[in-house]
Amino acid sequence: MQYGLIGEHLGHSYSVPIHRLISGEDYELREIAPADLGTFMIRKEFRAINVTIPYKQDVIPYLDEISDTAREIGAVNTIVNRDGCLYGTNTDAAGLQALIARVCPDIRGRKTLVLGTGGTSKTAVYTAKVMGAEPVIRVSRSAREDAVTYEEALRDHRDAEILINTTPCGMFPAAEDMPVDITGFPELRGVVDVIYNPLRTKLVLAAMRRGIPAEGGLYMLVAQAVRAAEVFRGIRYEEGLTEKIYRRMARDKENIVLTGMPGSGKSAVSSILGARTGREVIDTDRMIVEKAGMEITEIFRRYGEKHFRDLESEVIREAAACAGVIISTGGGAVLREENVEALRRNGRLVWLDRKPEDLVPTDDRPLADSREKMAALYAAREPIYRATADERIAVTGSAEDTADETESRWNA
């Protein structure tokens, strides 16, 4: 192996595409069992590697030299083989510093809570202190000498201004979880979550709804990778490379979610976009039919609308967990807040807005099988579509025209 990443489980890693965008060189993922780590490190059959969970501390005894940053944090994520001598450092701190600066440019003197007491929390405490945060308080589920409990944080530190989540709470597949209720911290000025799968955790979305700057961990992942690649090769990359690669990764991983009235063209537009981009197309109405084993009209006739909506929420949770796909939703998908939140975790919602007089009622749409029903439905749902949309595209031409506009907005 020339360059790569070692860890125990790497199935969800984004490191290969990120490093290929940085250098264009091959970058491998190498899963290593704990019992085999020693052999791998002693053989030193690599030029440079990154290290992830659970080996960031375990690799230290095999190193000949370690940076001050890595020594202070107590964790190494980047190792370079210099003619048989292994040098280790920590670029996670640089990545997190870039993410914090993006969310809240100046945290000097601001009370900062670091959620979690694992290895990443040490990086967060170190980084927040380096950036001037004061005080920096760790928060743990259980009482510890150097950390307060969540109950104590809500009681004694309601004036916290910065929140950094380093716990896995909210990470796929437990995306419904949230480490803390941020309404307990009314002075918050910024929320940082190191989780990048999903792109926006429940914690990040809760902060964004309240107008608090917040972001997930993808930017940190890219920034630390750029710094690691510089350490690998002993060079400096051009200013702005992190931002450039982050935008590319975010666009590639984010789902295109089409919303809008029945008959607005979601299915046709998603098919066209899928063919053009190579992205998988997921149709949530089709998923419901497959899961129920019957057509939607039959579900409504036998079990009523609530049963249908429950099925819809179930399939939306499944679809929303995907990354880099196109999701064509049913007309009522955005009626439930839980659906909108699930879709937002990895997606951008694009509302295809076709005028009600141009919508064609059909018999297979129980709530829109006449012009009168269609017009009433549009009047009731238009404010919801508008409020939940990240992008609104007026549908005035062909499906090709709408796909052109959608693609143009996406790539802007």
Short mmCIF file of C-alpha atoms in Angstrom, two decimals, residues 37 51-52 54-62 73-77 118-119 122:
data_model
loop_
_atom_site.label_atom_id
_atom_site.label_comp_id
_atom_site.label_asym_id
_atom_site.label_seq_id
_atom_site.Cartn_x
_atom_site.Cartn_y
_atom_site.Cartn_z
CA LEU A 37 -2.45 -4.31 13.97
CA VAL A 51 -5.64 5.92 11.04
CA THR A 52 -9.19 5.80 12.31
CA PRO A 54 -10.24 2.23 17.08
CA TYR A 55 -6.48 2.53 16.47
CA LYS A 56 -5.64 6.23 16.94
CA GLN A 57 -4.02 5.54 20.30
CA ASP A 58 -2.95 1.94 19.64
CA VAL A 59 -0.51 2.94 16.86
CA ILE A 60 1.49 5.31 19.07
CA PRO A 61 3.88 2.68 20.56
CA TYR A 62 5.02 1.76 17.02
CA ILE A 73 -4.27 15.13 22.25
CA GLY A 74 -3.09 11.59 22.82
CA ALA A 75 -4.16 10.36 19.40
CA VAL A 76 -2.55 9.93 15.95
CA ASN A 77 -4.47 9.86 12.68
CA GLY A 118 -14.17 9.51 23.73
CA GLY A 119 -11.06 10.07 21.63
CA LYS A 122 -9.97 15.13 23.36
#
